[in-house]
mmCIF file of C-alpha atoms in Angstrom:
data_model
loop_
_atom_site.group_PDB
_atom_site.id
_atom_site.type_symbol
_atom_site.label_atom_id
_atom_site.label_comp_id
_atom_site.label_asym_id
_atom_site.label_seq_id
_atom_site.Cartn_x
_atom_site.Cartn_y
_atom_site.Cartn_z
ATOM 1 C CA MET A 104 -6.593 7.919 -1.113
ATOM 2 C CA LYS A 105 -5.442 5.547 -4.375
ATOM 3 C CA ASN A 106 -6.255 2.423 -5.253
ATOM 4 C CA GLY A 107 -7.485 1.999 -1.911
ATOM 5 C CA ARG A 108 -4.527 3.047 0.127
ATOM 6 C CA GLU A 109 -4.110 6.176 2.435
ATOM 7 C CA VAL A 110 -1.945 8.519 0.891
ATOM 8 C CA ILE A 111 0.452 10.794 3.297
ATOM 9 C CA LEU A 112 2.884 13.498 2.570
ATOM 10 C CA PHE A 113 5.934 13.691 4.270
ATOM 11 C CA ALA A 114 7.925 16.957 4.313
ATOM 12 C CA CYS A 115 11.281 15.943 6.034
ATOM 13 C CA GLY A 116 13.350 18.759 5.546
ATOM 14 C CA ASN A 117 16.304 16.819 7.840
ATOM 15 C CA ALA A 118 17.659 13.305 8.527
ATOM 16 C CA ASP A 119 15.886 13.220 12.050
ATOM 17 C CA MET A 120 12.452 13.186 10.667
ATOM 18 C CA LYS A 121 12.997 10.918 7.887
ATOM 19 C CA ASP A 122 14.699 8.522 10.181
ATOM 20 C CA ALA A 123 11.531 9.003 13.032
ATOM 21 C CA VAL A 124 8.824 8.274 10.270
ATOM 22 C CA SER A 125 10.801 5.732 8.557
ATOM 23 C CA THR A 126 8.742 2.711 9.790
ATOM 24 C CA PHE A 127 5.360 4.601 8.996
ATOM 25 C CA MET A 128 7.033 4.981 5.259
ATOM 26 C CA GLU A 129 7.736 1.747 4.943
ATOM 27 C CA ASP A 130 4.562 0.497 5.548
ATOM 28 C CA LYS A 131 2.949 -0.917 2.495
ATOM 29 C CA SER A 132 -0.833 -0.130 3.963
ATOM 30 C CA TYR A 133 -0.204 3.426 2.802
ATOM 31 C CA ILE A 134 1.039 5.363 -0.235
ATOM 32 C CA SER A 135 3.834 7.550 1.427
ATOM 33 C CA VAL A 136 5.065 10.500 -0.784
ATOM 34 C CA VAL A 137 8.522 12.390 0.204
ATOM 35 C CA VAL A 138 9.663 15.778 -0.548
ATOM 36 C CA GLU A 139 12.439 17.717 0.875
ATOM 37 C CA ASP A 140 10.611 20.979 1.670
ATOM 38 C CA GLY A 141 7.595 23.276 1.941
ATOM 39 C CA GLU A 142 8.273 24.662 -2.100
ATOM 40 C CA GLY A 143 8.131 20.462 -3.041
ATOM 41 C CA ALA A 144 4.967 19.482 -0.977
ATOM 42 C CA LEU A 145 3.143 22.749 -2.430
ATOM 43 C CA ASN A 146 3.987 21.457 -5.876
ATOM 44 C CA TYR A 147 2.729 17.864 -4.868
ATOM 45 C CA LEU A 148 -0.395 19.223 -3.546
ATOM 46 C CA LYS A 149 -1.287 21.565 -6.367
ATOM 47 C CA ASP A 150 -1.160 18.901 -9.258
ATOM 48 C CA ASP A 151 -2.887 16.211 -6.574
ATOM 49 C CA PRO A 152 -4.662 17.842 -4.012
ATOM 50 C CA TYR A 153 -7.833 15.608 -3.346
ATOM 51 C CA ASP A 154 -5.749 12.291 -2.752
ATOM 52 C CA THR A 155 -4.173 13.475 0.001
ATOM 53 C CA ASP A 156 -4.931 12.155 3.592
ATOM 54 C CA LEU A 157 -2.527 13.508 5.764
ATOM 55 C CA VAL A 158 0.383 16.090 5.336
ATOM 56 C CA VAL A 159 3.307 15.548 7.985
ATOM 57 C CA ALA A 160 5.992 18.361 7.769
ATOM 58 C CA SER A 161 8.892 19.502 9.864
ATOM 59 C CA ALA A 162 8.883 22.346 11.738
ATOM 60 C CA ASP A 163 12.209 23.999 9.978
ATOM 61 C CA LEU A 164 11.873 23.104 6.046
ATOM 62 C CA ALA A 165 14.219 24.989 3.822
ATOM 63 C CA GLY A 166 12.720 28.150 2.665
ATOM 64 C CA LEU A 167 9.054 27.491 3.239
ATOM 65 C CA SER A 168 8.716 26.543 6.839
ATOM 66 C CA GLY A 169 6.333 24.261 8.228
ATOM 67 C CA ILE A 170 4.192 26.651 10.055
ATOM 68 C CA GLU A 171 3.907 28.792 6.881
ATOM 69 C CA LEU A 172 3.040 25.537 4.702
ATOM 70 C CA LEU A 173 0.579 25.045 7.293
ATOM 71 C CA LYS A 174 -0.871 28.363 6.941
ATOM 72 C CA MET A 175 -0.979 28.544 3.128
ATOM 73 C CA LEU A 176 -3.037 25.067 3.284
ATOM 74 C CA LYS A 177 -5.316 25.964 5.169
ATOM 75 C CA LEU A 178 -5.965 29.398 3.455
ATOM 76 C CA SER A 179 -6.278 27.222 0.335
ATOM 77 C CA GLN A 180 -9.781 25.916 -0.754
ATOM 78 C CA ARG A 181 -8.888 22.934 -2.405
ATOM 79 C CA MET A 182 -6.056 21.698 0.099
ATOM 80 C CA LYS A 183 -7.519 22.824 3.539
ATOM 81 C CA GLU A 184 -9.286 19.884 4.122
ATOM 82 C CA ALA A 185 -6.388 17.354 4.543
ATOM 83 C CA PRO A 186 -4.634 16.870 8.354
ATOM 84 C CA PHE A 187 -1.843 18.329 9.146
ATOM 85 C CA VAL A 188 0.837 17.539 11.473
ATOM 86 C CA LEU A 189 3.917 19.424 12.740
ATOM 87 C CA VAL A 190 6.961 17.775 13.817
ATOM 88 C CA THR A 191 9.394 19.708 15.344
ATOM 89 C CA GLY A 192 12.511 19.659 17.957
ATOM 90 C CA ARG A 193 12.276 19.465 21.609
ATOM 91 C CA GLU A 194 13.910 22.855 21.967
ATOM 92 C CA THR A 195 11.622 24.796 19.613
ATOM 93 C CA ALA A 196 8.253 22.899 20.165
ATOM 94 C CA ASP A 197 7.171 25.301 23.151
ATOM 95 C CA SER A 198 7.325 28.473 20.967
ATOM 96 C CA LEU A 199 5.214 26.693 18.063
ATOM 97 C CA GLU A 200 2.752 24.796 19.537
ATOM 98 C CA GLY A 201 0.564 27.677 20.324
ATOM 99 C CA GLU A 202 0.724 28.851 17.001
ATOM 100 C CA ALA A 203 0.342 25.110 15.148
ATOM 101 C CA MET A 204 -2.688 24.633 17.041
ATOM 102 C CA GLU A 205 -4.065 28.218 16.110
ATOM 103 C CA GLN A 206 -3.668 27.704 12.360
ATOM 104 C CA GLY A 207 -5.508 24.688 12.496
ATOM 105 C CA ALA A 208 -2.977 21.596 12.946
ATOM 106 C CA GLU A 209 -3.939 18.283 14.054
ATOM 107 C CA ASP A 210 -1.061 17.215 16.248
ATOM 108 C CA ILE A 211 2.411 18.373 17.102
ATOM 109 C CA ILE A 212 4.526 15.761 17.697
ATOM 110 C CA ARG A 213 8.261 16.152 19.202
ATOM 111 C CA LEU A 214 11.523 14.671 18.366
ATOM 112 C CA PRO A 215 12.969 12.750 19.195
ATOM 113 C CA CYS A 216 10.117 10.013 19.921
ATOM 114 C CA ASP A 217 9.686 6.522 20.168
ATOM 115 C CA LYS A 218 8.642 5.506 16.200
ATOM 116 C CA ARG A 219 5.915 3.064 17.189
ATOM 117 C CA ALA A 220 4.497 5.899 19.558
ATOM 118 C CA LEU A 221 4.889 8.497 16.176
ATOM 119 C CA SER A 222 3.336 5.576 14.038
ATOM 120 C CA ASN A 223 0.252 5.244 16.284
ATOM 121 C CA ARG A 224 -0.604 8.737 16.447
ATOM 122 C CA LEU A 225 -0.307 9.380 12.427
ATOM 123 C CA HIS A 226 -2.532 6.362 12.488
ATOM 124 C CA ASN A 227 -4.895 7.650 14.622
ATOM 125 C CA ILE A 228 -5.572 10.596 12.578
ATOM 126 C CA LEU A 229 -6.341 8.612 9.898
ATOM 127 C CA VAL A 230 -8.925 6.334 10.967
ATOM 128 C CA SER A 231 -10.549 8.980 12.791
ATOM 129 C CA LYS A 232 -11.411 10.540 9.177
ATOM 130 C CA GLY A 233 -12.152 7.557 7.469
ATOM 131 C CA ARG A 234 -14.710 5.103 9.719
ATOM 132 C CA PRO A 235 -17.738 7.315 9.977
ATOM 133 C CA MET A 236 -19.799 4.090 10.693
ATOM 134 C CA CYS A 237 -18.177 3.475 13.889
ATOM 135 C CA THR A 238 -17.007 5.164 17.194
ATOM 136 C CA ASN A 239 -13.742 5.460 18.919
ATOM 137 C CA ILE A 240 -15.051 4.810 22.310
ATOM 138 C CA MET A 241 -11.965 5.877 23.390
ATOM 139 C CA GLU A 242 -13.091 9.563 22.699
ATOM 140 C CA LYS A 243 -16.106 8.957 25.550
ATOM 141 C CA VAL A 244 -13.778 7.349 28.043
ATOM 142 C CA VAL A 245 -11.045 10.386 27.700
ATOM 143 C CA GLU A 246 -13.941 12.744 27.681
ATOM 144 C CA LYS A 247 -15.321 11.031 31.017
ATOM 145 C CA GLU A 248 -11.849 10.651 32.710
ATOM 146 C CA LEU A 249 -11.253 14.711 31.888
ATOM 147 C CA ASP A 250 -14.540 15.464 33.531
ATOM 148 C CA GLN A 251 -13.505 13.656 36.381
ATOM 149 C CA TYR A 252 -10.039 15.085 36.918
ATOM 150 C CA GLN A 253 -10.036 18.500 34.710
ATOM 151 C CA GLU A 254 -10.090 20.718 38.425
ATOM 152 C CA LYS A 255 -6.909 18.644 39.756
ATOM 153 C CA LEU A 256 -5.048 19.657 36.267
ATOM 154 C CA ASN A 257 -5.610 23.190 36.964
ATOM 155 C CA VAL A 258 -6.558 23.754 33.163
ATOM 156 C CA CYS A 259 -9.287 26.259 31.672
ATOM 157 C CA ARG A 260 -12.567 24.830 31.707
ATOM 158 C CA CYS A 261 -13.637 26.858 28.802
ATOM 159 C CA ARG A 262 -15.332 25.216 25.583
ATOM 160 C CA GLN A 263 -12.040 25.631 23.448
ATOM 161 C CA CYS A 264 -9.283 24.252 26.099
ATOM 162 C CA ARG A 265 -11.571 21.235 26.817
ATOM 163 C CA LYS A 266 -12.034 20.773 23.253
ATOM 164 C CA ASP A 267 -7.998 21.026 22.215
ATOM 165 C CA VAL A 268 -7.100 18.833 25.867
ATOM 166 C CA LEU A 269 -9.737 16.495 24.308
ATOM 167 C CA THR A 270 -8.097 16.347 20.685
ATOM 168 C CA LEU A 271 -4.279 16.150 21.720
ATOM 169 C CA ALA A 272 -4.830 13.356 24.492
ATOM 170 C CA LEU A 273 -6.737 11.434 21.717
ATOM 171 C CA ASN A 274 -4.029 11.671 19.372
ATOM 172 C CA ARG A 275 -1.713 10.105 21.476
ATOM 173 C CA LEU A 276 -3.922 6.922 22.447
ATOM 174 C CA LYS A 277 -4.854 3.706 20.538
ATOM 175 C CA PRO A 278 -8.299 4.258 18.913
ATOM 176 C CA ARG A 279 -10.802 1.468 19.827
ATOM 177 C CA TYR A 280 -13.987 1.234 17.588
ATOM 178 C CA VAL A 281 -16.985 -0.261 18.482
ATOM 179 C CA SER A 282 -20.312 -0.291 17.104
ATOM 180 C CA THR A 283 -22.603 2.885 17.877
ATOM 181 C CA GLU A 284 -25.385 0.659 19.169
ATOM 182 C CA ARG A 285 -25.885 2.343 22.682
ATOM 183 C CA GLY A 286 -25.560 -0.784 25.030
ATOM 184 C CA ARG A 287 -22.254 -1.791 23.534
ATOM 185 C CA LEU A 288 -20.939 1.843 23.822
ATOM 186 C CA ILE A 289 -21.977 2.239 27.665
ATOM 187 C CA SER A 290 -20.078 -1.507 28.460
ATOM 188 C CA ALA A 291 -17.428 -0.373 26.313
ATOM 189 C CA VAL A 292 -16.710 2.745 28.360
ATOM 190 C CA ASP A 293 -16.802 0.972 31.822
ATOM 191 C CA GLN A 294 -14.638 -1.492 30.736
ATOM 192 C CA MET A 295 -12.020 0.560 29.250
ATOM 193 C CA SER A 296 -12.118 3.406 32.152
ATOM 194 C CA TYR A 297 -10.877 0.359 34.161
ATOM 195 C CA GLU A 298 -8.416 -1.307 31.710
ATOM 196 C CA TYR A 299 -6.686 1.790 30.328
ATOM 197 C CA LEU A 300 -6.962 4.348 32.956
ATOM 198 C CA PRO A 301 -3.382 4.870 33.645
ATOM 199 C CA GLU A 302 -2.430 5.222 29.969
ATOM 200 C CA ILE A 303 -5.366 7.430 29.448
ATOM 201 C CA LEU A 304 -4.344 9.843 32.620
ATOM 202 C CA LEU A 305 -1.022 10.262 30.978
ATOM 203 C CA ALA A 306 -2.541 11.632 27.964
ATOM 204 C CA ILE A 307 -4.785 13.728 29.297
ATOM 205 C CA THR A 308 -2.167 15.353 31.573
ATOM 206 C CA ALA A 309 0.431 15.682 28.878
ATOM 207 C CA SER A 310 -2.126 17.415 26.640
ATOM 208 C CA ALA A 311 -3.261 19.763 29.760
ATOM 209 C CA GLU A 312 0.161 20.983 30.088
ATOM 210 C CA THR A 313 0.320 21.773 26.685
ATOM 211 C CA VAL A 314 -2.768 24.153 26.400
ATOM 212 C CA LYS A 315 -2.259 25.695 29.713
ATOM 213 C CA LYS A 316 1.041 26.811 27.887
ATOM 214 C CA ASN A 317 -0.778 27.755 24.635
ATOM 215 C CA PRO A 318 -4.548 28.587 25.306
ATOM 216 C CA ARG A 319 -6.618 29.079 22.931
ATOM 217 C CA HIS A 320 -9.977 30.552 25.069
ATOM 218 C CA GLU A 321 -8.897 33.951 24.121
ATOM 219 C CA ILE A 322 -9.731 33.862 20.800
ATOM 220 C CA TYR A 323 -13.074 31.880 21.004
ATOM 221 C CA GLU A 324 -14.165 32.714 23.918
ATOM 222 C CA MET A 325 -14.493 36.879 24.085
#
């Protein structure tokens, strides 16, 4: 963060990604740094690693790919804490999702996608990172609904797969914050379970399909 604004590093690579993130880049609430390739991202982060709040990289960067950039950042003691989002085309998403999740990506976004939805998903990651005194009540609601519908979704019930479904679903939903006072939390869970159920179930279903295609339980549950 610089001067009270969160810093987002965009490694765009191609015109499609630049167009997709253009709305977010124009938002003056954030500081957007744009580089053309993975080498440019590494050079920026080496000079200024601690102020970067989010890295968003295209999978098809020239030279150093998005996956390779992710791996390098997660191996670096200085740069591994920055959340990472991989952006990919729909035709290559299935082959990259599993590896990106295994390497620690916060989310995988497929293009083309609605600009507002993309902005919300990036915003969700930043907000969840920066509000320790509040609770995103959506976490409680999604967890409650996943418990109820997990058997119907036919997704692995191991701890790691459950965590992955929850994480991906929450990144698709707008956060709703309340104080951590117990009575207010319970009331908010009941109200939101009713008001946002269709939206929540769509997010859970899409996330469960992703996890079923790319399960990580074999790595963590041996």
